[in-house]
Short mmCIF file of C-alpha atoms in Angstrom, two decimals:
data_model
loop_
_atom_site.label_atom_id
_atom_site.label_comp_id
_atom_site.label_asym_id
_atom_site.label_seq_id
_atom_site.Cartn_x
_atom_site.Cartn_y
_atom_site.Cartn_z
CA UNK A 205 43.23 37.07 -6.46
CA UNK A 206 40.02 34.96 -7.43
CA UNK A 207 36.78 35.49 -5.32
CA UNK A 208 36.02 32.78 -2.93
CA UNK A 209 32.66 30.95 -3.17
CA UNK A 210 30.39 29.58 -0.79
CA UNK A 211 30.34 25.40 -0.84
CA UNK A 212 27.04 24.02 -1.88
CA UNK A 213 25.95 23.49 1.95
CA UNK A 214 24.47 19.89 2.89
CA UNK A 215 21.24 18.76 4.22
CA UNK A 216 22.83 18.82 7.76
CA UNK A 217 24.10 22.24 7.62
CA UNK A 218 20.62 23.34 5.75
CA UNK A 219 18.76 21.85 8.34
CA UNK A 220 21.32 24.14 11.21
CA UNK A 221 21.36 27.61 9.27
CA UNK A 222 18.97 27.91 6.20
CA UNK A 223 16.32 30.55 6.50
CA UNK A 224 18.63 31.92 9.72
CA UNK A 225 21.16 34.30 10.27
CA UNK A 226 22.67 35.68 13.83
CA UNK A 227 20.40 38.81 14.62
CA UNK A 228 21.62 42.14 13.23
CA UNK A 229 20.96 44.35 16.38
CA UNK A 230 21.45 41.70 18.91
CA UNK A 231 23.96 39.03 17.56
CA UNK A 232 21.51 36.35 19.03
CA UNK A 233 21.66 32.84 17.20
CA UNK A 234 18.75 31.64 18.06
CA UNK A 235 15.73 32.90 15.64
CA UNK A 236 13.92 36.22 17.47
CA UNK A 237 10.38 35.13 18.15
CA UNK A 238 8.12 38.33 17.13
CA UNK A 239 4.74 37.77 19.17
CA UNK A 240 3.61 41.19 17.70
CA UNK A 241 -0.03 40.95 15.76
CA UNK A 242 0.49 44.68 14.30
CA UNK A 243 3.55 46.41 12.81
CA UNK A 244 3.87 50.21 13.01
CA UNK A 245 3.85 51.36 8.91
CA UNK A 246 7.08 53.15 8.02
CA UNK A 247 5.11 55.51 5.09
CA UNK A 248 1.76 56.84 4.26
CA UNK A 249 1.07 54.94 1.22
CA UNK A 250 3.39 52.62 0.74
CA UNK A 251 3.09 49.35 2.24
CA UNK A 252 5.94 47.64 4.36
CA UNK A 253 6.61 43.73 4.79
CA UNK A 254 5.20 43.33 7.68
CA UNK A 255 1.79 44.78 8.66
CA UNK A 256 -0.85 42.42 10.66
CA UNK A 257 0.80 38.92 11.18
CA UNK A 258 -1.99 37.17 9.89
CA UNK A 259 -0.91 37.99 6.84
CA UNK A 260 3.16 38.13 7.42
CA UNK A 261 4.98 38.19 10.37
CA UNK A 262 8.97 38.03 10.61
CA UNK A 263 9.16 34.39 12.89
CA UNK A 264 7.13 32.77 10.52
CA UNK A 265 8.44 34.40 7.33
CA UNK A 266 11.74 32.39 8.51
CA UNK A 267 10.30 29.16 9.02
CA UNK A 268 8.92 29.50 5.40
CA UNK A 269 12.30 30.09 3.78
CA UNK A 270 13.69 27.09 5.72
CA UNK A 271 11.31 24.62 4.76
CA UNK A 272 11.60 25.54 1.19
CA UNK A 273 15.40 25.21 1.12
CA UNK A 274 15.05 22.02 2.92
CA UNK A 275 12.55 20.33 0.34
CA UNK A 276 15.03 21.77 -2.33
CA UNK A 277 13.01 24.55 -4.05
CA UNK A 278 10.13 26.51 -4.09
CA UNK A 279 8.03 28.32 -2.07
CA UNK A 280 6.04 27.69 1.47
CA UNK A 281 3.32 28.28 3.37
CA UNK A 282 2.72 27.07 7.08
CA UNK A 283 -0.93 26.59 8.64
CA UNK A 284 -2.24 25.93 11.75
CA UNK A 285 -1.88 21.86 11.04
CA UNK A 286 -1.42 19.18 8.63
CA UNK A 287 -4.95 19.17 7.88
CA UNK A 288 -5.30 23.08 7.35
CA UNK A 289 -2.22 22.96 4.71
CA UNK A 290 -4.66 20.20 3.04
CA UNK A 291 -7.58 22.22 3.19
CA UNK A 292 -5.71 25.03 1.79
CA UNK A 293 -4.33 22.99 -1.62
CA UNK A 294 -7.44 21.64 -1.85
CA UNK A 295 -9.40 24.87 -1.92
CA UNK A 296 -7.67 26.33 -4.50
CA UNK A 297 -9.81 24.41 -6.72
CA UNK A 298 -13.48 25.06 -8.43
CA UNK A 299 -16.22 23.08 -8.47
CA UNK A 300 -16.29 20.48 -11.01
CA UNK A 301 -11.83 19.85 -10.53
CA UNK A 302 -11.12 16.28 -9.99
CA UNK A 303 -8.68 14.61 -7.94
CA UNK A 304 -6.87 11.26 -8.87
CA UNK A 305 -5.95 9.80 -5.16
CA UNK A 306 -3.27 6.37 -4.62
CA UNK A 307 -5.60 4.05 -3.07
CA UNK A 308 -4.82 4.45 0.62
CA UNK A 309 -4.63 8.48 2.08
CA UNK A 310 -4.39 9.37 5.93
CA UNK A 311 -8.42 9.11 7.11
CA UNK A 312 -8.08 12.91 7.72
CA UNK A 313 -7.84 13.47 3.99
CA UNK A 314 -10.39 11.16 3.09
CA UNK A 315 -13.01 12.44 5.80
CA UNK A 316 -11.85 16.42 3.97
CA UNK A 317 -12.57 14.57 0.59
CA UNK A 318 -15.29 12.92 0.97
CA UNK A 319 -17.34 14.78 3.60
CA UNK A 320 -16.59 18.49 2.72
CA UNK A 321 -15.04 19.31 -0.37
CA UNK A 322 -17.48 16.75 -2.43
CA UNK A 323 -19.98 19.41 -1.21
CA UNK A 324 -18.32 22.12 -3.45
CA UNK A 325 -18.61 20.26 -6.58
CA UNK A 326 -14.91 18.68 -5.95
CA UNK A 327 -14.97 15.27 -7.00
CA UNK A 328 -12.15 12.57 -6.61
CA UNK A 329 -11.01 8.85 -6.78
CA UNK A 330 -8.64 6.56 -5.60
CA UNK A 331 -6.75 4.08 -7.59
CA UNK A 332 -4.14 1.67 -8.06
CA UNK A 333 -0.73 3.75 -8.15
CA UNK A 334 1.30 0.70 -8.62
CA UNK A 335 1.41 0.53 -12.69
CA UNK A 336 0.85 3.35 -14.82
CA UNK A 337 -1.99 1.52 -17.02
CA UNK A 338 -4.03 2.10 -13.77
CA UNK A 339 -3.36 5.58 -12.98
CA UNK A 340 -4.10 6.82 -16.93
CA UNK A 341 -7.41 4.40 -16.16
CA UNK A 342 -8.54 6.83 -13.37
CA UNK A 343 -7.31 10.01 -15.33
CA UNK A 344 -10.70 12.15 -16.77
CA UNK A 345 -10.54 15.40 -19.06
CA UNK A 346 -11.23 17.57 -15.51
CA UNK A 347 -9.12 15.70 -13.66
CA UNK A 348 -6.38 18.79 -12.10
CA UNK A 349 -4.03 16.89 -9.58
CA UNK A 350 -2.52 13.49 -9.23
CA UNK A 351 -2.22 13.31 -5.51
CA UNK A 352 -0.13 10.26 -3.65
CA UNK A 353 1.31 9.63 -0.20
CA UNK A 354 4.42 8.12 0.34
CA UNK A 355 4.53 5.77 2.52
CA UNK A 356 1.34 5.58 2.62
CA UNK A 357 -0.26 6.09 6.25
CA UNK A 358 -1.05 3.36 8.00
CA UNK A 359 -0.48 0.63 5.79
CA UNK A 360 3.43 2.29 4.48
CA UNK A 361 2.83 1.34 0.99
CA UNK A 362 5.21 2.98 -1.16
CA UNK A 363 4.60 4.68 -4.27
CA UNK A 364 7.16 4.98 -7.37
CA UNK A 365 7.40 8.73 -8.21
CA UNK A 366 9.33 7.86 -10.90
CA UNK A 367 6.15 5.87 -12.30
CA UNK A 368 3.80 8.78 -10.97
CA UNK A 369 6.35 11.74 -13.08
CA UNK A 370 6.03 9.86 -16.11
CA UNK A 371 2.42 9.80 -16.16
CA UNK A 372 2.57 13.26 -14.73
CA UNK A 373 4.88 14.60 -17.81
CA UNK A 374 3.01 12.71 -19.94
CA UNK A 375 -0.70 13.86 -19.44
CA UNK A 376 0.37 17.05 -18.51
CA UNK A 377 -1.11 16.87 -15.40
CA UNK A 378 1.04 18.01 -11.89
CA UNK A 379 1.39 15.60 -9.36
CA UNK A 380 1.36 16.72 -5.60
CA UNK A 381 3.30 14.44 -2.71
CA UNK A 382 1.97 13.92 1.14
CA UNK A 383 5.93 13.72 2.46
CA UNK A 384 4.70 13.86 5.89
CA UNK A 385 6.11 10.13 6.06
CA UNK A 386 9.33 11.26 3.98
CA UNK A 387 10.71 14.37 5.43
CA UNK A 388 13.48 16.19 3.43
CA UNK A 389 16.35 14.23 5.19
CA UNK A 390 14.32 10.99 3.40
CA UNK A 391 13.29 12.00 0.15
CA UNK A 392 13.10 15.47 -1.71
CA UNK A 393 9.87 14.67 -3.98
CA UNK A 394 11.08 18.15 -6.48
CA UNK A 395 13.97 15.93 -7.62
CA UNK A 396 11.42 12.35 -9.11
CA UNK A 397 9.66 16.46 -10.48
CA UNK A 398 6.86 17.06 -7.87
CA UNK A 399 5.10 20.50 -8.41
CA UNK A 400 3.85 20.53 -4.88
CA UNK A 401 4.78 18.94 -1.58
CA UNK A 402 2.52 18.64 1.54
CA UNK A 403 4.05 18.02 5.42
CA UNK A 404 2.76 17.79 8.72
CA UNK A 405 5.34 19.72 10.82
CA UNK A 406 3.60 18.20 13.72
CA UNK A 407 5.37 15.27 13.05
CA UNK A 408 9.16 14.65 11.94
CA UNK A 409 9.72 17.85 11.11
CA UNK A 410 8.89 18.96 14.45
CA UNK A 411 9.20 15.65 16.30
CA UNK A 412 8.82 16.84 19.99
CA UNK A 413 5.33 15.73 20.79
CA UNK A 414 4.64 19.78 21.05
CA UNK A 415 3.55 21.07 18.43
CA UNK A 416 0.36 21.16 15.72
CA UNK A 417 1.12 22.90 12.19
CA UNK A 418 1.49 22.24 8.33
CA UNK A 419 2.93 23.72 5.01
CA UNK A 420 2.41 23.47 1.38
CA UNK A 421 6.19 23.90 -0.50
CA UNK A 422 4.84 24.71 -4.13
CA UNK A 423 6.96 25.26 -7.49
CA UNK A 424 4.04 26.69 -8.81
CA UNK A 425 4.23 30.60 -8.65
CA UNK A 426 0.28 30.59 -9.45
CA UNK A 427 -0.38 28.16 -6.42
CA UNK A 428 1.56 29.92 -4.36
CA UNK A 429 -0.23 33.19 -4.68
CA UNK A 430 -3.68 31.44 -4.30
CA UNK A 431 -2.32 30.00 -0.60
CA UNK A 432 -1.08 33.15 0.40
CA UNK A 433 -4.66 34.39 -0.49
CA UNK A 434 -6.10 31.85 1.17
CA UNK A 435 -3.83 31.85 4.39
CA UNK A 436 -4.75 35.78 4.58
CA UNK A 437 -8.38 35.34 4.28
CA UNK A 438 -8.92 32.41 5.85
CA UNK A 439 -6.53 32.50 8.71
CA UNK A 440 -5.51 29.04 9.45
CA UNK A 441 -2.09 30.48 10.50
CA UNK A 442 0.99 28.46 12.39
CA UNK A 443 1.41 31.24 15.70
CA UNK A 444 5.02 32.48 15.98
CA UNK A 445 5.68 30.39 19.17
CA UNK A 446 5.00 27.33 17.21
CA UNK A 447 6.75 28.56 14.12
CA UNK A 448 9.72 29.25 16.56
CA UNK A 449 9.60 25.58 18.03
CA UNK A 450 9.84 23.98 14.48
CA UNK A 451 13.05 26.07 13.68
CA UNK A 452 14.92 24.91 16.17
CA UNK A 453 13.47 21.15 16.63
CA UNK A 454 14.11 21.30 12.83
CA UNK A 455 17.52 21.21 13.37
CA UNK A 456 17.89 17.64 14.67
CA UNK A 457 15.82 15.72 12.04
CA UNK A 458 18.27 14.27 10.44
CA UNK A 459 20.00 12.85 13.86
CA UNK A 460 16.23 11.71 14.64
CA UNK A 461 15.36 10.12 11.54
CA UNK A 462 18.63 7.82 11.62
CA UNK A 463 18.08 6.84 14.93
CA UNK A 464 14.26 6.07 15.10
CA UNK A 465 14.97 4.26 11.65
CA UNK A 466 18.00 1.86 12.98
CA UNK A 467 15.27 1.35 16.44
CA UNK A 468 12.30 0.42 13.75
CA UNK A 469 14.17 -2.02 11.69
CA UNK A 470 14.98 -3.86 15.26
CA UNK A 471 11.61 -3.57 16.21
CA UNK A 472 10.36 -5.14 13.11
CA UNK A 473 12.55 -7.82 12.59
CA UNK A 474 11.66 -9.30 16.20
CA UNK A 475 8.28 -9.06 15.00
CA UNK A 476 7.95 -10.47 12.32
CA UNK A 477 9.77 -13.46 13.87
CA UNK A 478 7.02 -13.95 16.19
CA UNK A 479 4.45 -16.50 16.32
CA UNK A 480 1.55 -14.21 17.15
CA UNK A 481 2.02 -11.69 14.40
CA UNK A 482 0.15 -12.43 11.12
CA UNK A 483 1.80 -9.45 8.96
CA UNK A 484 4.81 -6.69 9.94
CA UNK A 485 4.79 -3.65 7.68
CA UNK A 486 8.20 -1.96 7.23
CA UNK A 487 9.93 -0.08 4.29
CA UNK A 488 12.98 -1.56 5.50
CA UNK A 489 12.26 -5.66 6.10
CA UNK A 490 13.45 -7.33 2.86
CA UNK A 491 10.10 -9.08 2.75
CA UNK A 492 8.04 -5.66 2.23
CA UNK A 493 6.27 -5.44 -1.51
CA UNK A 494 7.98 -2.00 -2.05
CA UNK A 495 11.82 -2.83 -0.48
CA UNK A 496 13.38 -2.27 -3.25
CA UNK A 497 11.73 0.77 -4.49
CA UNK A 498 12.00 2.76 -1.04
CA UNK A 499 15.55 1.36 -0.99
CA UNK A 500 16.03 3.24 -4.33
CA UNK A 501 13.97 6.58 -3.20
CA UNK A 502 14.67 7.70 0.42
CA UNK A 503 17.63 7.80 2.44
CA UNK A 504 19.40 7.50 5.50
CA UNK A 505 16.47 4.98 7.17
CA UNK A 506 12.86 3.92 6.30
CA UNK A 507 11.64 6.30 9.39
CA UNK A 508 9.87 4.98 12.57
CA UNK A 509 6.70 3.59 11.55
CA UNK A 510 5.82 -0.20 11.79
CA UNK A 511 2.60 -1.29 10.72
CA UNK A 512 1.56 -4.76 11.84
CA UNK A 513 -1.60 -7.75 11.96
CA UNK A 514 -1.95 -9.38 14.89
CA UNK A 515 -3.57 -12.63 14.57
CA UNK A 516 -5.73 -12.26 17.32
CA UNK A 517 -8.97 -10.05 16.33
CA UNK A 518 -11.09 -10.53 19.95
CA UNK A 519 -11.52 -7.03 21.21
CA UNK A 520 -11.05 -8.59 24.61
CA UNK A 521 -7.85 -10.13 23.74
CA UNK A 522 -6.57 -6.70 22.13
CA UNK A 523 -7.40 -4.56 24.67
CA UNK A 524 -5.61 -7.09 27.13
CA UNK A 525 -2.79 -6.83 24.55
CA UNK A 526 -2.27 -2.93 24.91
CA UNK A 527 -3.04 -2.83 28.71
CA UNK A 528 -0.22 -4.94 29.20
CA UNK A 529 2.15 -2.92 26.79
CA UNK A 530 0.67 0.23 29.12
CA UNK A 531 1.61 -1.47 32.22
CA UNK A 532 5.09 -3.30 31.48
CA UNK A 533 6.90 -0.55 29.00
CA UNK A 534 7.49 2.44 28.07
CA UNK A 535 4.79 2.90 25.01
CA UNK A 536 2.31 5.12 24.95
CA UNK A 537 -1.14 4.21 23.77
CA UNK A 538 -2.21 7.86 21.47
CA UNK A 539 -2.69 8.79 18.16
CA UNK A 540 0.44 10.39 16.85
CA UNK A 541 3.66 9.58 15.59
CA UNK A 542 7.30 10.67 15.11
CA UNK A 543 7.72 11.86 18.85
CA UNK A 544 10.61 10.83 21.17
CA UNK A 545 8.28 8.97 23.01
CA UNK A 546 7.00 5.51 21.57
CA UNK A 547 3.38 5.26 20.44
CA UNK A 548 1.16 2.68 19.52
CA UNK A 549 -2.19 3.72 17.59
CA UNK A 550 -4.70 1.68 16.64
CA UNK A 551 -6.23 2.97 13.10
CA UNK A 552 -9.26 0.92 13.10
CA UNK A 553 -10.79 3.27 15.95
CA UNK A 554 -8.19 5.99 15.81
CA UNK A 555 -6.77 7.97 12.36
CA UNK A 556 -9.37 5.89 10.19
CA UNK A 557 -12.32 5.27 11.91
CA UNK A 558 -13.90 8.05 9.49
CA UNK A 559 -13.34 5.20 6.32
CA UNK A 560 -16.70 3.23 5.67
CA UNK A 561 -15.95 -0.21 6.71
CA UNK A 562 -15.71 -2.02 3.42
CA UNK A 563 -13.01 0.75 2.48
CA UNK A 564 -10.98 0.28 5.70
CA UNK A 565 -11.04 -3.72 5.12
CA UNK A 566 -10.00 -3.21 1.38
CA UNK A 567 -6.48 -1.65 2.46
CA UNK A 568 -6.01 -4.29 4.90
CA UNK A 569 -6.73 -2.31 7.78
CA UNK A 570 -8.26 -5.08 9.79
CA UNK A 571 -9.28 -5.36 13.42
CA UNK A 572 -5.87 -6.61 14.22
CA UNK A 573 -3.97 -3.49 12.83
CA UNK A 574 -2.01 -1.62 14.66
CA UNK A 575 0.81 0.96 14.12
CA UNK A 576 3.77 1.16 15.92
CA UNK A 577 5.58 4.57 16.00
CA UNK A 578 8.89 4.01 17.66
CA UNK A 579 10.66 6.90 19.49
CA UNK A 580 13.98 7.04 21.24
CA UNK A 581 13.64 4.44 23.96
CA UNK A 582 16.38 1.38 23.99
CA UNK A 583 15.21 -0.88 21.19
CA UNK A 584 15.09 -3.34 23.79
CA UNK A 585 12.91 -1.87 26.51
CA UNK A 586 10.27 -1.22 23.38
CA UNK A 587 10.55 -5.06 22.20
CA UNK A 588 10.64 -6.42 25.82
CA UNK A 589 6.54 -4.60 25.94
CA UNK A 590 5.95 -6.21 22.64
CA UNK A 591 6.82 -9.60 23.41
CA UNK A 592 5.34 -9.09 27.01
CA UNK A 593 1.94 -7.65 25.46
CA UNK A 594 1.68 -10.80 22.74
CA UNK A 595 2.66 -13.17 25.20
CA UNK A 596 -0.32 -11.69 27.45
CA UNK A 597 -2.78 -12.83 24.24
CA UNK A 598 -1.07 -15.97 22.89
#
């Protein structure tokens, strides 16, 4: 009689069971939430898993294991938020390292960039990631990491990691992804050959508005070690509670993603139909520069973001424009995204009011930008406060 094996399981059933198993003592199914900061020592020398949870502890050792199955390999680490996994990577480097940037990074980054880390002797640029005469351009002898974004946040331009692992495999020099716009259901950067993959959980993966955390998924053993280091001395650590809310809102992302991405392709096709919009910004509109090459790298949907340009840039007339969006639908004005609620930001004074001006202006991030993160709402409730709010300013 042969042995049976276990079926390769899916992304769906990943996203259910990996990193979880019922409870031994208790049969429960639901992850056990450990709260405990210190863990009695089971022999006088010898040192068990578990000992102070800053530097392990049992809820968060779980989440770890999941996310790595889910982004296909390697190892994680969580931290206390997006920007604290960042900090992290980054900090694993010595003064004098250099950093090769795609032009356009989250204004969190570039305020850790340019006003911290540049401090410690870490130097870095941004360049055109669009052909790979430009990146090799930017590339210098101490140059350590290429590091891109994909889509890009706000302006969702998408970058070919195809083009970005040839360079990468041909330098010799590891390139590190910013998913946080591409969770695993989307795109699994390991497979274009990623060493390194950066998420804020607060976001898709966690996708209930609830939550603040971040993790580093590394196929570098040597990394790896460092952010362990790093977590433990540091101690920008995710709390169990937290850890225990992304397991289980985990679970749904994939249900999430497909919906909020059928709602956003609605959502931008009645926009960019309308007379008072100068721009839309969508992975999945036909007319977007990188269609084809997010059709070819992610799956399932393009996600819930929707960048767009108003043509009206009177702060009066914008401000009229989101009271009335306030006052006749269901978005919410805030600075977040991938929540079940709708949310419109406005980057200008919001997630890159830290870039210089000129910078801002150079990615197109002009006084009538504004990003649209749709939640799940009817598509049609979220497009009657859209044409309600332009109407208000037309």
């Amino acid at each position: 009689m042969t042995k049976a094996t276990r079926r390769e399981w899916s992304l769906a059933t990943k996203l259910v069971h990996s990193g979880e198993a019922p409870d031994e003592s208790t049969g429960a199914i639901a992850p056990v939430l450990v709260r405990s900061k210190t863990f009695a020592q089971k022999e006088f020398g010898k040192a068990s898993e578990f000992q102070y949870s800053r530097g392990n502890n049992p809820t968060r050792a779980k989440l770890e294991e999941k996310l790595a199955e889910l982004e296909g390999g390697g190892r994680a680490v969580v931290y206390a938020s997006g920007l604290a996994a960042e900090n992290a990577f980054f900090f694993t480097l010595s003064p004098g390292d250099h950093v090769l940037c795609c032009q356009e990074v989250y204004g969190g980054t570039f305020r850790l960039l340019d006003k911290v880390l540049a401090r410690f002797g870490i130097t870095f640029d941004f360049v055109d990631f669009t052909s790979e005469k430009s990146i090799r351009a930017g590339i210098k002898e101490n140059t350590k990491y290429l590091y891109v974004e994909t889509p890009t946040n706000p302006s969702l331009h998408i970058i070919n990691l195809a083009l970005v692992s040839k360079v990468s495999k041909a330098t010799g020099i590891p390139f590190v992804v910013d998913a946080t716009f591409s969770p695993p259901c989307a795109l699994q950067a390991f497979r274009f050959g990623a060493e390194t993959v950066i998420h804020s959980l607060s976001k898709y993966i966690a996708g209930h508005n609830d939550i603040i955390g971040g993790a580093v998924i590394t196929k570098n053993n040597h990394l790896y070690d460092d952010l362990v280091f790093l977590n433990r001395t540091m101690g920008a650590i995710l709390s169990p509670d937290e850890c225990y809310r992304v397991l289980q809102e985990v679970k749904t992302l994939e249900l999430r993603w497909k919906r909020v991405s059928e709602t956003a392709l609605t959502v931008a096709t009645f926009l960019e139909k309308n007379r008072a919009i100068e721009k839309v910004l969508y992975p999945g509109l036909p007319s977007h520069p990188g269609h084809a090459i997010a059709k070819k790298q992610t799956q399932g949907g393009y996600g819930a973001i929707v960048s767009f340009v108003i043509k009206q840039k009177n702060t009066k007339k914008l401000k009229r424009f989101v009271d009335t969006l306030r006052t006749n639908s269901p978005i919410v004005y805030g600075e977040s995204l991938a929540s079940p609620e709708t949310i419109l930001a406005y980057p200008p004074l919001m997630s890159h009011k830290s870039l210089p001006d000129d910078v801002r202006e150079s990615l197109g991030i002009t006084d009538g930008f504004f990003r649209l993160s749709v939640g799940f709402e009817d598509a049609e409730d979220i497009i009657h406060g859209l044409r309600e709010g332009l109407a208000a300013i037309s």
